[in-house]
């Protein structure tokens, strides 16, 4: 009797809800808390809203927040009501009188991403404590599996967490424990949990990419057997989270941001979104900044170059683009690999090609298909002998005798680098042809093509036999540097001798130390010994690629490198006078003339990087520690470990935040980065040189004076800039010229990066060919906290920024 009574009540309540949906909404009785079971809701989209092209219609259940941005728990349906999801959205909520608008909806969690429901689907919190979603036809779609846990209600917290609680207010179930593809500030990701991206922007089903915590690392992978990792780090720096090896906690950054979330996109990128003035804006990329390092950037078997240009392997007629019009969709094999005719398997060899998972599978120790200390032939043989192996990736530098990774599935390849990729191909005409949709006439064409291929193959195999014979004659040839003849490759033992067992340390940075060495001809060199994994190796490659290819009098010359086992070392010309930071703060430091030379040298070096190379190179870490001085106090820029190469026609690039606090330009907070970030950092260095003090000087007794820019603004307002000139005698003699040059620094430090001069303009200004802009904003106090904060804030930021390599000193 009692039971029936309750059920009646439930049905009555349900009818009431359905019936009164509009009043329910307009009278703003939306709550974030429901206690008392049973309760039932029905999907009747009532409140319209829109997000870009998609009009969404909502059936709100719970609403949390007072501002216009709120968390909404309920059903959201496409405009035609064909697909509805039960979940939590971040929405823009507007009510004017009787009308409610919901806009900007971002579904950040959903219960049924793989199974959209229809109008009239029901959600019921039963008396048994289970929250159950059933489609309109009664199909069970989803439940919290909380039967018998004495659930007494449902709550949407202010952080966007949906909680089922029991009679003692204990959490029984929460949506934060079952993330889909987003993390909200305050939400944790722990070992065993994962974010999984959607199939596409228009299909929310579970896609290929996942982010998880594995063996103490944050790891991202593409779903395959076994998973292939495209990111792994035990120290994943970001301003947007903290990570202790077990738990990743999403953080709100900056603390004043209105609403934000981290989302694993369908392309495998992890992005941070903020709500800007009117819309959701992408503010950061968190994983690799290099687009080519994503598994599906170019589709399967396709080679990615220059951050996103895709081409199929061209040397042979084994692959063709999946779509001629869209090269980003990948390549298909002309013949599939057949295990019945494995005697006809061979390889297409792609030299100087990398594979995204190579180093991560190694570091995570996760792959059983990893062979260490192999010869290139063993690597090939291992792949040929196992039919499910589709490719072998070989890197001679990973280990003295090379390392080998076998792949069951081949995703995008990366042009450049030190490895070789062997793609397995099928040569036999007996093998099934892959295009089942081809009509009969095509068979003839394919037949002809196959005969052609066979002919070519026989020639190729004859040639490759010759080549492999050659290789046997000089096995070590494989270890020769692939970089065009300019860099010398040193062995680790050689470097031990050259540096007398790393005896004379010149300096130490976040990632390793710099040692002095002497070559057999007496030339002194500086050896930077990088230690660590992941980012260090990335920095190593960046530096070899960036500096190895360019020469300029104002850039420190890279002479050679060593990549042996886990050792990564860079060998530079020796700079007798060390780094500029020593000289800036030195009592009675450099003369005005020497300082002018140094300033001009840095400007010329940067102008060359920005404007005269084949690629635009943004250094991203200009600071006195990275400016080195030779015996004549000529300055050279060093340390390109963080730098970024950009194609000439692109003026902007999106990257994760890099650099050193105090030298980071304000636009880092808005995500669009140009070479003007180097101009900004140059402005800081210039000011430091003119004033003879550090940008951040904690020895100042007055807190107001700690930050050089604050002093700069104050003195400019008081028209007492001459006070700032270094006390050095020679500098005081040239006080006026020095003060005048401060306006150049101010020009470089303009908050709006478009107002800053280019480096070539700076060079011209230094030569007196152009005059410094007069209408300058001296209010540098507006610089975001990241550059101008107080001490504790700096400390937290620096711990989350990528650590910084130190240059040879
Ligand atoms: C939903 O249920 C109501 C009432 O039973 C019915 O009138 C309506 O047609 C249903 N809508 C759909 C789309 O099935
Ligand atoms: C979404 O993707 C899934 C998995 O690939 C697929 O089964 C489903 O049909 C797709 N849905 C739509 C509407 O295309
Ligand atoms: C990596 O795997 C090898 C062999 O399975 C094992 O001996 C070694 O301890 C593992 N290392 C780590 C760091 O897990
Ligand atoms: C090799 O063979 C084993 C056993 O048959 C199989 O599990 C594995 O997936 C194969 N592939 C590779 C790349 O080793």
Coordinates of N, CA and C and ligand atoms in Angstrom, one line a residue, residues 225 369 386-390 406-408, ligand 4:
X225 N 46.3 -1.6 -30.4 CA 46.7 -2.7 -29.6 C 48.2 -3.0 -29.9
X369 N 57.0 -4.4 -27.5 CA 57.6 -4.5 -28.8 C 58.8 -3.6 -29.0
X386 N 57.1 -11.4 -37.9 CA 55.8 -11.4 -37.2 C 54.8 -10.7 -38.1
X387 N 53.8 -11.4 -38.5 CA 52.9 -10.9 -39.5 C 52.2 -9.6 -39.0
X388 N 51.8 -9.6 -37.7 CA 51.1 -8.4 -37.3 C 51.9 -7.1 -37.2
X389 N 53.2 -7.3 -37.4 CA 54.1 -6.1 -37.4 C 53.9 -5.4 -38.7
X390 N 53.5 -4.1 -38.6 CA 53.3 -3.3 -39.8 C 54.5 -2.4 -40.1
X406 N 58.6 -1.9 -32.8 CA 57.8 -2.6 -33.8 C 56.3 -2.1 -33.6
X407 N 55.7 -1.9 -34.7 CA 54.3 -1.3 -34.6 C 53.3 -2.3 -35.3
X408 N 52.2 -2.4 -34.6 CA 51.1 -3.2 -35.1 C 50.2 -2.3 -36.0
Ligands
LIG4 C1 53.9 -10.6 -32.8 O1 53.4 -11.8 -32.4 C2 52.7 -11.9 -31.2 C3 52.3 -13.3 -31.0 O2 51.7 -13.9 -32.1 C4 51.6 -10.9 -31.2 O3 50.9 -11.0 -30.0 C5 52.0 -9.5 -31.5 O4 51.0 -8.7 -31.6 C6 52.9 -9.5 -32.8 N1 53.3 -8.2 -33.2 C7 54.4 -7.6 -32.9 C8 54.6 -6.2 -33.5 O5 55.3 -8.0 -32.3

